[in-house]
Short mmCIF file of C-alpha atoms in Angstrom, two decimals:
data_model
loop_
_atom_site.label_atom_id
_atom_site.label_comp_id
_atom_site.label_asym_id
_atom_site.label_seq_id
_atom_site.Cartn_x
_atom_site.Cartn_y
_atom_site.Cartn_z
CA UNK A 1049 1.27 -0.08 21.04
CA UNK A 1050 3.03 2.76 22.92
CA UNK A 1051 4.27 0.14 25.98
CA UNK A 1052 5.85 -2.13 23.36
CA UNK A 1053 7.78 0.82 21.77
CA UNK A 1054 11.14 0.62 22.45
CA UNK A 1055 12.51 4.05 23.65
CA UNK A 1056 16.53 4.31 22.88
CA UNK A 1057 17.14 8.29 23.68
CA UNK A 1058 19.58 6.38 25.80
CA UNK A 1059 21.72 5.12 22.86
CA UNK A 1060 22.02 8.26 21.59
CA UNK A 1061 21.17 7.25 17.69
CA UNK A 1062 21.26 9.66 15.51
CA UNK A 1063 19.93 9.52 11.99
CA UNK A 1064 19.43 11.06 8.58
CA UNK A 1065 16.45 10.96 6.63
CA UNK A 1066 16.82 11.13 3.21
CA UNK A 1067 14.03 11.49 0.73
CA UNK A 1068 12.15 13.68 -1.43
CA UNK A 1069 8.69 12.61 -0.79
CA UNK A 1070 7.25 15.14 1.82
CA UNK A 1071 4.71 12.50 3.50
CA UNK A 1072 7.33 9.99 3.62
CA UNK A 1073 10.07 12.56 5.49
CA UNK A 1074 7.07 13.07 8.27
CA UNK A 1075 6.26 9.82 8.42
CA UNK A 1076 9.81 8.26 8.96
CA UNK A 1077 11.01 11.54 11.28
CA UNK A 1078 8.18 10.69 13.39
CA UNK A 1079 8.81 6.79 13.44
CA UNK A 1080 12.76 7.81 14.54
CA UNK A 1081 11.02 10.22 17.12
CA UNK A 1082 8.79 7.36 18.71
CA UNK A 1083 12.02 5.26 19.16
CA UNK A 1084 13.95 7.93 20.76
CA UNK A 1085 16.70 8.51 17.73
CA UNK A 1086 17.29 11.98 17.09
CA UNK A 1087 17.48 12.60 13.13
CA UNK A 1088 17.44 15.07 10.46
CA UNK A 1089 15.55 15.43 7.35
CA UNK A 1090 17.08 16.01 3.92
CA UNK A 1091 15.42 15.94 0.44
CA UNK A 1092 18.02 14.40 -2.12
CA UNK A 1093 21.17 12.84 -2.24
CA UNK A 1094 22.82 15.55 -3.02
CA UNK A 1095 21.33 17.04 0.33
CA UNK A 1096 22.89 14.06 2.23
CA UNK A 1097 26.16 14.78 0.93
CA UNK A 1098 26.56 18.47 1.45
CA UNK A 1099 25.44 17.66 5.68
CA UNK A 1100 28.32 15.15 5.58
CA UNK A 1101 30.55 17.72 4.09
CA UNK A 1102 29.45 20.22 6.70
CA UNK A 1103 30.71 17.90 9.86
CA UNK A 1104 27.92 15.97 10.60
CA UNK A 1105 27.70 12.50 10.66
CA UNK A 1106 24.96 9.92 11.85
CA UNK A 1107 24.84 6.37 12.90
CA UNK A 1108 22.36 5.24 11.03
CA UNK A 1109 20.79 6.58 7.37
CA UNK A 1110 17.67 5.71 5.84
CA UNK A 1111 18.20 6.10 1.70
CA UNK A 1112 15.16 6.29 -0.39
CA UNK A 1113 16.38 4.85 -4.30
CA UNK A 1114 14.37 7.39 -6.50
CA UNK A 1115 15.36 11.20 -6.10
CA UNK A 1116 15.98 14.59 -8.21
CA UNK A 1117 19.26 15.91 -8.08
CA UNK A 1118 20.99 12.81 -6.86
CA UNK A 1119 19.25 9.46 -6.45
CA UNK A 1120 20.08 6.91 -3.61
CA UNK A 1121 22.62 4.97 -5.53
CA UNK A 1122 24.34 7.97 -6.81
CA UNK A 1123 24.57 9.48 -2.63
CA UNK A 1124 25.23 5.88 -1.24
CA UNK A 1125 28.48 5.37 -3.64
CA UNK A 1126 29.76 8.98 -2.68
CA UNK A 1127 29.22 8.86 0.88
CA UNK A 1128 31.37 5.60 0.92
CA UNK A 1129 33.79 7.41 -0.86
CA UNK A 1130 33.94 10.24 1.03
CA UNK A 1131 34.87 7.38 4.07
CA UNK A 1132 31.45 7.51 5.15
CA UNK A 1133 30.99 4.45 7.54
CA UNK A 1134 27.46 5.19 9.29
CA UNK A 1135 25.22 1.90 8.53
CA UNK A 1136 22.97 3.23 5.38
CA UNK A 1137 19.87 1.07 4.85
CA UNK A 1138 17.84 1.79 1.41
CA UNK A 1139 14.08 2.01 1.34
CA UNK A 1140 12.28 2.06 -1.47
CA UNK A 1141 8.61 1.61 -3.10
CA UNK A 1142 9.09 -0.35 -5.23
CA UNK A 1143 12.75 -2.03 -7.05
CA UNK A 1144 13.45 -4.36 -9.73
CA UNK A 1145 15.94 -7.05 -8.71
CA UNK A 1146 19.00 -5.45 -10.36
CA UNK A 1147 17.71 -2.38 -9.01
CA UNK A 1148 18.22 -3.39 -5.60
CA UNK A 1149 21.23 -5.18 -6.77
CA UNK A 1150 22.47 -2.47 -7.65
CA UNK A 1151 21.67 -0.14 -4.56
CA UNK A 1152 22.88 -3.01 -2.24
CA UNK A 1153 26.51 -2.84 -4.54
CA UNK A 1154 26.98 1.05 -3.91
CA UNK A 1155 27.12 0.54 -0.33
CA UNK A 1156 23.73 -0.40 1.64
CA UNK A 1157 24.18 -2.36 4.97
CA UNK A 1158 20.53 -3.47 4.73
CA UNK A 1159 17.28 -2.59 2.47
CA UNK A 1160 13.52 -2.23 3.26
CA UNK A 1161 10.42 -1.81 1.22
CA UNK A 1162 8.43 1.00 2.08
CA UNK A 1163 6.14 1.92 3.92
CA UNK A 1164 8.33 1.56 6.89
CA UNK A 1165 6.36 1.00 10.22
CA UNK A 1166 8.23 0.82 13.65
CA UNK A 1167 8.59 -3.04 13.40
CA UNK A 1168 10.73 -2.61 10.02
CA UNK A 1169 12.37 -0.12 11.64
CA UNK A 1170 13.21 -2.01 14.34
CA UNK A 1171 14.48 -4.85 12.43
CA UNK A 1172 17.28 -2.60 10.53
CA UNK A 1173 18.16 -1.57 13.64
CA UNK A 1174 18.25 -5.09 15.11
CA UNK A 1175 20.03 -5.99 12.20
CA UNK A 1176 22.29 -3.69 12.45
CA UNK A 1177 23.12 -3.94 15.78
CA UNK A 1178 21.84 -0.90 17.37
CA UNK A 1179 19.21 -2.64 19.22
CA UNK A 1180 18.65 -5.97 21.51
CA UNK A 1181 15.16 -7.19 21.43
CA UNK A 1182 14.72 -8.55 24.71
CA UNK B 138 -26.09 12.70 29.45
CA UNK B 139 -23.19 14.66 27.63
CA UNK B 140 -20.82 11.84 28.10
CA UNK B 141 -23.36 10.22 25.34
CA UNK B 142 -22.28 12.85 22.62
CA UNK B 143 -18.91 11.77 22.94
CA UNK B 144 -19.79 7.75 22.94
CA UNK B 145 -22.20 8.31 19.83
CA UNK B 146 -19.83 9.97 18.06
CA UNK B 147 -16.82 7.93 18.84
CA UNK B 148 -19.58 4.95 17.17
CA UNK B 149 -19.48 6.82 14.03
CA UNK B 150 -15.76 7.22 13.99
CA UNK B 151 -15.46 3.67 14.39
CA UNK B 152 -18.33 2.82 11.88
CA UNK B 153 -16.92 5.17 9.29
CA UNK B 154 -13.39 3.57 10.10
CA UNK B 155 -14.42 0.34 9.73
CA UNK B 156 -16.50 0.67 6.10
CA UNK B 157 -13.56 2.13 4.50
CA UNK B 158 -11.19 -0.90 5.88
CA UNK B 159 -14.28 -3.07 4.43
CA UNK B 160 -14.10 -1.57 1.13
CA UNK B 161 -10.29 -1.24 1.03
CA UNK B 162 -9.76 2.31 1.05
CA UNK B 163 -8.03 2.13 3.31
CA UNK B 164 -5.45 -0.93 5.01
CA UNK B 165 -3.46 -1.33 7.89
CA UNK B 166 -0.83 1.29 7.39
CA UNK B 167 -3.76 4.00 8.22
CA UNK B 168 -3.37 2.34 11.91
CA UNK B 169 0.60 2.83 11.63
CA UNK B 170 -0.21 6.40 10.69
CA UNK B 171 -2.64 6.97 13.89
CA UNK B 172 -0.32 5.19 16.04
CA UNK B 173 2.22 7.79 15.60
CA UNK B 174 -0.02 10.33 16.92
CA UNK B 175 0.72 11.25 20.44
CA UNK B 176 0.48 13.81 23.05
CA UNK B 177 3.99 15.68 21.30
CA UNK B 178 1.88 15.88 18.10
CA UNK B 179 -1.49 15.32 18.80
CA UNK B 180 -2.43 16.17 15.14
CA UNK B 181 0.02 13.92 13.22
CA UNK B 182 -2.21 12.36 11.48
CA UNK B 183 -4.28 15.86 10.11
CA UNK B 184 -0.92 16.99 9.61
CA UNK B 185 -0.20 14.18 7.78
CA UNK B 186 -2.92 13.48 5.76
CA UNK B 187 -2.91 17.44 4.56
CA UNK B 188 0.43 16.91 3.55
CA UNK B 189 -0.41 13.90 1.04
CA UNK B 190 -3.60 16.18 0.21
CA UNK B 191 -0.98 19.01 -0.64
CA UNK B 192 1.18 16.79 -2.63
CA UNK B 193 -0.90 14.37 -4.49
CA UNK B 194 -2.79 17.43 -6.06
CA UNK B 195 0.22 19.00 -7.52
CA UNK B 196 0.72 15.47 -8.79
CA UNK B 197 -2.59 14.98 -10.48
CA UNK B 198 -2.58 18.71 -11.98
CA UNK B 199 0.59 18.14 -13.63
CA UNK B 200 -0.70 14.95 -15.06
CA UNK B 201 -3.72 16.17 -16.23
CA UNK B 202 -1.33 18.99 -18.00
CA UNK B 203 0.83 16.35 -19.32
CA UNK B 204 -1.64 14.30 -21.10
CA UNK B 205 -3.70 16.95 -22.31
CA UNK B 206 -0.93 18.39 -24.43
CA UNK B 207 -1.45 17.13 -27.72
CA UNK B 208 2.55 17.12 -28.01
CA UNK B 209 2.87 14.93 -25.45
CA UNK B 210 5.49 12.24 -25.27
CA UNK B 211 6.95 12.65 -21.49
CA UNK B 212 5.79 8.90 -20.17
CA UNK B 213 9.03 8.95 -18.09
CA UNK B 214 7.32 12.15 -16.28
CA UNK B 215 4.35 10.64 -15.86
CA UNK B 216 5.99 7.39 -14.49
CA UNK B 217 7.82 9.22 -12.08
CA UNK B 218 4.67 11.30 -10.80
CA UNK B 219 3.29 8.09 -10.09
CA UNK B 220 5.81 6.45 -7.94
CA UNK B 221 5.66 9.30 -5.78
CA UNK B 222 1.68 8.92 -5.41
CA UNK B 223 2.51 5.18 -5.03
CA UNK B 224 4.39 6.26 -2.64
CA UNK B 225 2.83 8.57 -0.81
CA UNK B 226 -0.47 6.79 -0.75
CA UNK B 227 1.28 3.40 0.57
CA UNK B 228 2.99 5.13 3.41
CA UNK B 229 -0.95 6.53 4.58
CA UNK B 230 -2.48 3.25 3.98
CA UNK B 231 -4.55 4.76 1.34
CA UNK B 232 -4.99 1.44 -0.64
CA UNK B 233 -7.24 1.89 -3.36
CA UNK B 234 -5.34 5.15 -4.51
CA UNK B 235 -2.25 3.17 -4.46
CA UNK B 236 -3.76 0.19 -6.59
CA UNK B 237 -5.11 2.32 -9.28
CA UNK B 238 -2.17 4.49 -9.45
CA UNK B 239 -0.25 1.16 -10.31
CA UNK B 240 -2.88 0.65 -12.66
CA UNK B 241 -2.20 4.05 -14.69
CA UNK B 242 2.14 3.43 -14.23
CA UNK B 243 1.39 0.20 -16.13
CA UNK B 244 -0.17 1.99 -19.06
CA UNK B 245 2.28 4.63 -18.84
CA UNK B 246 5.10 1.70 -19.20
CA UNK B 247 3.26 0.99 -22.29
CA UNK B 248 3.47 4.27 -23.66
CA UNK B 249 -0.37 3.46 -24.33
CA UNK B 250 -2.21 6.90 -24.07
CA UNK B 251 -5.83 5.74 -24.08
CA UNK B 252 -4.99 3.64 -20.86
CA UNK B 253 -3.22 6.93 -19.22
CA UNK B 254 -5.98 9.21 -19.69
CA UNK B 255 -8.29 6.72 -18.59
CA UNK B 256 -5.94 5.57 -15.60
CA UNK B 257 -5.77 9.48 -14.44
CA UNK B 258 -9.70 9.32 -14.68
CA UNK B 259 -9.71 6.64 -12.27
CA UNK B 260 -7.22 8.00 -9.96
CA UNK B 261 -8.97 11.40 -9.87
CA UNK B 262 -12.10 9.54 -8.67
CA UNK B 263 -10.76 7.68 -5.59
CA UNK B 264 -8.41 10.25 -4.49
CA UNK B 265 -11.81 12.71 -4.14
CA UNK B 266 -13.52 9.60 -2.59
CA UNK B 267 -10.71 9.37 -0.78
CA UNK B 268 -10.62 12.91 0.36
CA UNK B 269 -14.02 13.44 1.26
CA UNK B 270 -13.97 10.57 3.61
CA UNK B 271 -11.02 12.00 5.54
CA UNK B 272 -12.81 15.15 5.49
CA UNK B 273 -15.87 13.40 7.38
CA UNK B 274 -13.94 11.64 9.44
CA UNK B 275 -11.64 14.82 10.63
CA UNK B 276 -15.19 16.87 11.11
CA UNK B 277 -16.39 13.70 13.23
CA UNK B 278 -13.10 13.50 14.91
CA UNK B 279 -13.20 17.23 15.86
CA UNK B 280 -16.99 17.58 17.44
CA UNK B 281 -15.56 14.36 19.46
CA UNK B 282 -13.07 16.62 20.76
CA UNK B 283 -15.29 19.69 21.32
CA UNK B 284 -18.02 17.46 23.03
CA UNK B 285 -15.08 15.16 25.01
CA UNK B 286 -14.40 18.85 26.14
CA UNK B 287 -17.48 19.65 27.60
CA UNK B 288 -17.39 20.01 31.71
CA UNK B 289 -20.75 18.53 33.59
CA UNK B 290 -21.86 21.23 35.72
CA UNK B 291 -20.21 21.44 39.07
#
């Protein structure tokens, strides 16, 4: 599997991890990792916001739905309202269809169901634009 | 001769591997999981799976507390708890903890008591199946390493 790995450290990605779930935050750091995109872990929403306040900012952001403090739709419609323009794709469990209605209305650019594995990963990334297949 | 210690045991990794895909323990996110592993973190997946270990028992206790309170009305709570060990236990490829967890959040939809207690019951069991065949497989995994480590006499 490693050889068909894509490695971007080139592109310079950066990303934000955003979930509560402590398996989930390994398992999706290390996925970014294995693809070369530097990223950083937070725990809520809230947690998202406050790093955005702080200065940084990320290209891409990987929003699970269901968190304490601040769930995904709650950070996704505040980061677009703080001008927040980094590509923002939810990932969730599981989501009933106004669920992810909803989530996609706050501000997604695309949405997974977990658990993400380096080809879904690829695939936002393809779909958004940050990476050729070729 | 020594190089046999490592083959023979690398047999029963793959044998133990293999039953728990056959029973559906486990499924194909557990190969996800050990794919990550590399030579930058050549324990992911201990690290990992301790993690989930960690987690999912803080889960289970405060279940366990939930339902046994004779007050109890919090099904929200409990339907929360379990979407994280849905989670969690999706994202590890640890199936049949996953299934039955869905099992119990169904019940716990239902506000139907009975069918929680006896959902938690169920979960409890496979997540110590569960356990004590990543245990075996870790111990297995480790005298691999300590006999892969062995040096033939010069």
């Amino acid at each position: 599997m490693a050889d068909e790995v894509p490695n971007l450290a080139e592109s310079k990605l950066t990303a934000l991890v955003v979930d509560d779930n402590y398996v989930n935050q390994s398992m999706h750091h290390k996925l970014l990792d294995r693809l070369g995109i530097e990223n950083d872990v937070v725990c809520n929403g809230q947690e998202a916001v406050d790093v955005h306040c702080s200065g940084r900012n990320y290209d891409l952001i990987l929003m699970d739905m269901d968190m304490p403090v601040m769930n995904g739709i709650q950070a996704t419609k505040r980061l677009r309202e703080m001008g927040i323009e980094s590509k923002i794709a939810g990932v969730t469990t599981r989501a009933k269809e106004e669920e992810m209605q909803e989530f996609m209305e706050a501000g997604l650019n695309d949405f997974q169901e977990k658990p993400l594995t380096i080809s879904k990963l690829l695939s936002i990334l393809h779909k958004l634009d940050f990476y050729v297949h070729t | 001769m020594l190089g046999f210690g490592v083959d023979r045991l690398q047999a029963d990794i793959n044998r133990l591997l293999t039953s728990l895909f056959h029973q559906g323990v486990l499924d194909e996110q557990f190969l996800q999981l050990q794919q990550l592993q590399d030579e930058t973190s050549p324990t992911f997946v201990y690290d990992v799976i301790n993690i989930y270990f960690d987690e999912s028992e803080k889960l289970l206790r405060s279940l366990r507390l939930l339902l046994m309170d004779r007050e109890f009305s919090d099904y929200k709570k409990i339907g929360l708890h379990l979407n994280q060990l849905v989670g969690s236990s999706s994202s590890i490829g640890a199936r049949r903890v996953r299934n039955v967890c869905v099992a119990f959040r169904s019940a716990s939809e239902l506000n139907n008591r009975p069918g929680c207690l006896r959902g938690l019951e169920i979960v409890e069991h496979e997540y110590h199946y569960l356990k004590n065949m990543m245990h075996e497989l870790f111990q297995l995994e480790q005298q691999r390493l300590l006999a892969a480590g062995v040096r033939y006499p010069m």
